[in-house]
């Protein structure tokens, strides 16, 4: 005859489910950290894109500024070439042409506003790089002195829509120079 082994009883001391609760809390913390990381990466990407658009708009504005400066210098050398700067206002409180937004955003062509085309001719035809092309205008500093003129240009980022008679929405850079000729 064999002697039966005594049964061992296991006592639970209130630890049921504690591991599950700790695991859920850790999972929740990891989820929050992951969402913060994703949001940070997304905002960094947006900042980089804005910097890119700002750089492109600056480059287009610089190109338009140089174009207008060259055109006015051509006109000063020979009035049959280039384009003539607009006469400057006389008297205090009178605005220059570049200060009036309607001169820039109107659909009607103005004599002093020039659009600089950013295109590339290739085998497949002409490629337009920007929907809204950069613009510039030139103006004599004073009507009596045709040797000093102010050139103002503005360039737009690639996200700015076509000219429609209203102010552009998106990246816009303004540049201005004063050129004195002898």
Short mmCIF file of C-alpha atoms in Angstrom, two decimals:
data_model
loop_
_atom_site.label_atom_id
_atom_site.label_comp_id
_atom_site.label_asym_id
_atom_site.label_seq_id
_atom_site.Cartn_x
_atom_site.Cartn_y
_atom_site.Cartn_z
CA UNK A 1 0.00 0.00 0.00
CA UNK A 2 1.25 3.32 -0.91
CA UNK A 3 0.82 6.39 1.05
CA UNK A 4 -0.93 9.18 -0.86
CA UNK A 5 1.04 12.37 -1.24
CA UNK A 6 -0.37 15.33 0.50
CA UNK A 7 -1.93 17.92 -1.80
CA UNK A 8 -0.28 21.23 -2.02
CA UNK A 9 -2.47 24.24 -2.17
CA UNK A 10 -1.30 27.39 -3.81
CA UNK A 11 -2.48 30.59 -2.26
CA UNK A 12 -2.95 33.71 -4.42
CA UNK A 13 -1.99 36.89 -2.70
CA UNK A 14 -3.87 39.54 -4.73
CA UNK A 15 -1.46 39.47 -7.70
CA UNK A 16 -3.91 38.37 -10.32
CA UNK A 17 -3.89 40.72 -13.36
CA UNK A 18 -1.11 43.03 -12.16
CA UNK A 19 1.15 42.03 -15.05
CA UNK A 20 -1.63 42.75 -17.52
CA UNK A 21 -2.20 46.24 -16.10
CA UNK A 22 1.54 47.05 -16.14
CA UNK A 23 1.82 45.79 -19.75
CA UNK A 24 -1.14 47.93 -20.84
CA UNK A 25 0.33 51.05 -19.19
CA UNK A 26 3.69 50.45 -20.90
CA UNK A 27 1.95 49.91 -24.25
CA UNK A 28 0.04 53.17 -23.80
CA UNK A 29 3.27 55.07 -23.00
CA UNK A 30 4.97 53.61 -26.08
CA UNK A 31 1.98 54.59 -28.25
CA UNK A 32 2.10 58.18 -27.01
CA UNK A 33 5.86 58.37 -27.65
CA UNK A 34 5.41 56.98 -31.16
CA UNK A 35 2.69 59.50 -32.02
CA UNK A 36 4.87 62.36 -30.72
CA UNK A 37 7.76 61.15 -32.87
CA UNK A 38 5.56 60.95 -35.97
CA UNK A 39 4.17 64.43 -35.35
CA UNK A 40 7.71 65.80 -34.90
CA UNK A 41 8.86 64.20 -38.16
CA UNK A 42 5.83 65.62 -39.98
CA UNK A 43 6.44 69.16 -38.72
CA UNK A 44 10.14 68.89 -39.62
CA UNK A 45 9.12 67.91 -43.14
CA UNK A 46 6.77 70.90 -43.35
CA UNK A 47 9.55 73.26 -42.22
CA UNK A 48 11.91 71.81 -44.84
CA UNK A 49 9.27 72.23 -47.55
CA UNK A 50 8.63 75.85 -46.53
CA UNK A 51 12.38 76.54 -46.66
CA UNK A 52 12.53 75.04 -50.15
CA UNK A 53 9.59 77.14 -51.36
CA UNK A 54 11.12 80.28 -49.84
CA UNK A 55 14.45 79.60 -51.59
CA UNK A 56 12.73 79.04 -54.95
CA UNK A 57 10.70 82.23 -54.57
CA UNK A 58 13.86 84.17 -53.70
CA UNK A 59 15.61 82.83 -56.80
CA UNK A 60 12.73 83.84 -59.05
CA UNK A 61 12.62 87.32 -57.48
CA UNK A 62 16.39 87.71 -57.99
CA UNK A 63 16.05 86.72 -61.63
CA UNK A 64 13.21 89.21 -62.18
CA UNK A 65 15.21 91.95 -60.43
CA UNK A 66 18.25 91.35 -62.65
CA UNK A 67 16.06 91.24 -65.76
CA UNK A 68 14.48 94.63 -65.01
CA UNK A 69 17.83 96.19 -64.13
CA UNK A 70 19.26 95.03 -67.45
CA UNK A 71 16.24 96.28 -69.39
CA UNK A 72 16.45 99.75 -67.85
CA UNK A 73 20.20 99.89 -68.47
CA UNK A 74 19.58 98.94 -72.10
CA UNK A 75 17.00 101.73 -72.34
CA UNK A 76 19.41 104.24 -70.77
CA UNK A 77 22.08 103.33 -73.34
CA UNK A 78 19.65 103.35 -76.27
CA UNK A 79 15.96 104.34 -75.80
CA UNK A 80 15.01 102.06 -78.73
CA UNK A 81 15.91 98.99 -76.61
CA UNK A 82 14.85 97.76 -73.19
CA UNK A 83 11.93 99.38 -71.40
CA UNK A 84 11.64 102.82 -69.91
CA UNK A 85 11.22 103.16 -66.16
CA UNK A 86 8.08 104.89 -65.01
CA UNK A 87 8.45 108.49 -63.84
CA UNK A 88 8.62 108.78 -60.07
CA UNK A 89 6.03 110.70 -58.07
CA UNK A 90 6.80 114.20 -56.95
CA UNK A 91 5.94 115.53 -53.51
CA UNK A 92 5.51 114.15 -50.04
CA UNK A 93 2.84 111.55 -49.49
CA UNK A 94 2.74 110.40 -53.11
CA UNK A 95 3.27 106.69 -53.56
CA UNK A 96 5.65 105.07 -55.99
CA UNK A 97 4.13 102.65 -58.49
CA UNK A 98 5.47 99.57 -56.71
CA UNK A 99 3.73 100.58 -53.48
CA UNK A 100 0.24 100.17 -54.96
CA UNK A 101 -0.80 96.52 -54.95
CA UNK A 102 -3.34 97.09 -57.73
CA UNK A 103 -0.40 97.80 -60.06
CA UNK A 104 0.89 94.29 -59.39
CA UNK A 105 -2.22 92.14 -59.16
CA UNK A 106 -4.33 93.56 -61.99
CA UNK A 107 -4.98 91.39 -65.01
CA UNK A 108 -4.83 94.41 -67.31
CA UNK A 109 -1.29 94.83 -68.63
CA UNK A 110 0.58 97.87 -67.41
CA UNK A 111 3.46 99.47 -69.28
CA UNK A 112 5.84 99.30 -66.36
CA UNK A 113 5.11 95.80 -64.99
CA UNK A 114 7.15 93.08 -66.64
CA UNK A 115 6.66 89.36 -66.22
CA UNK A 116 9.74 87.16 -66.47
CA UNK A 117 9.05 83.72 -67.93
CA UNK A 118 10.73 80.73 -66.28
CA UNK A 119 10.52 78.11 -69.01
CA UNK A 120 12.64 75.42 -70.53
CA UNK A 121 12.42 74.40 -74.17
CA UNK A 122 12.95 70.70 -74.74
CA UNK A 123 12.02 67.90 -77.12
CA UNK A 124 8.56 67.61 -75.61
CA UNK A 125 7.82 71.34 -75.92
CA UNK A 126 8.08 74.15 -73.42
CA UNK A 127 8.03 73.37 -69.71
CA UNK A 128 6.73 76.05 -67.35
CA UNK A 129 8.29 75.71 -63.91
CA UNK A 130 6.09 78.10 -61.95
CA UNK A 131 2.37 78.73 -62.30
CA UNK A 132 2.80 82.38 -61.30
CA UNK A 133 5.78 83.92 -63.05
CA UNK A 134 7.97 86.50 -61.26
CA UNK A 135 7.30 90.19 -61.93
CA UNK A 136 9.26 93.40 -61.77
CA UNK A 137 8.87 97.12 -62.34
CA UNK A 138 11.31 100.00 -62.49
CA UNK A 139 10.86 103.64 -61.66
CA UNK A 140 13.08 106.71 -61.71
CA UNK A 141 13.92 107.89 -58.25
CA UNK A 142 13.06 111.48 -59.22
CA UNK A 143 11.71 112.69 -62.59
CA UNK A 144 14.54 115.23 -62.94
CA UNK A 145 17.25 112.60 -62.49
CA UNK A 146 17.04 109.79 -65.05
CA UNK A 147 20.33 108.32 -63.85
CA UNK A 148 18.97 106.80 -60.62
CA UNK A 149 16.14 104.29 -60.64
CA UNK A 150 14.48 101.87 -58.26
CA UNK A 151 13.76 98.33 -59.41
CA UNK A 152 11.28 96.22 -57.46
CA UNK A 153 10.66 92.53 -58.09
CA UNK A 154 8.61 89.82 -56.54
CA UNK A 155 8.93 86.09 -56.97
CA UNK A 156 6.59 83.29 -56.05
CA UNK A 157 6.94 79.74 -54.84
CA UNK A 158 5.80 76.81 -56.96
CA UNK A 159 2.60 76.43 -54.91
CA UNK A 160 1.25 79.90 -55.85
CA UNK A 161 -1.57 79.77 -58.39
CA UNK A 162 -1.83 81.66 -61.66
CA UNK A 163 -2.45 85.40 -61.74
CA UNK A 164 -6.19 85.97 -61.36
CA UNK A 165 -6.47 89.63 -60.36
CA UNK A 166 -6.26 88.97 -56.63
CA UNK A 167 -3.34 88.87 -54.23
CA UNK A 168 -1.26 85.69 -54.48
CA UNK A 169 -1.66 83.00 -51.83
CA UNK A 170 1.54 81.22 -50.88
CA UNK A 171 5.24 81.99 -50.77
CA UNK A 172 6.11 85.46 -52.01
CA UNK A 173 9.48 87.27 -51.90
CA UNK A 174 9.99 90.97 -52.62
CA UNK A 175 13.38 92.42 -53.59
CA UNK A 176 14.36 95.96 -54.44
CA UNK A 177 17.49 97.69 -55.71
CA UNK A 178 18.55 101.24 -56.42
CA UNK A 179 20.85 101.60 -59.44
CA UNK A 180 22.81 104.70 -60.31
CA UNK A 181 24.08 105.06 -63.87
CA UNK A 182 26.71 107.45 -65.07
#
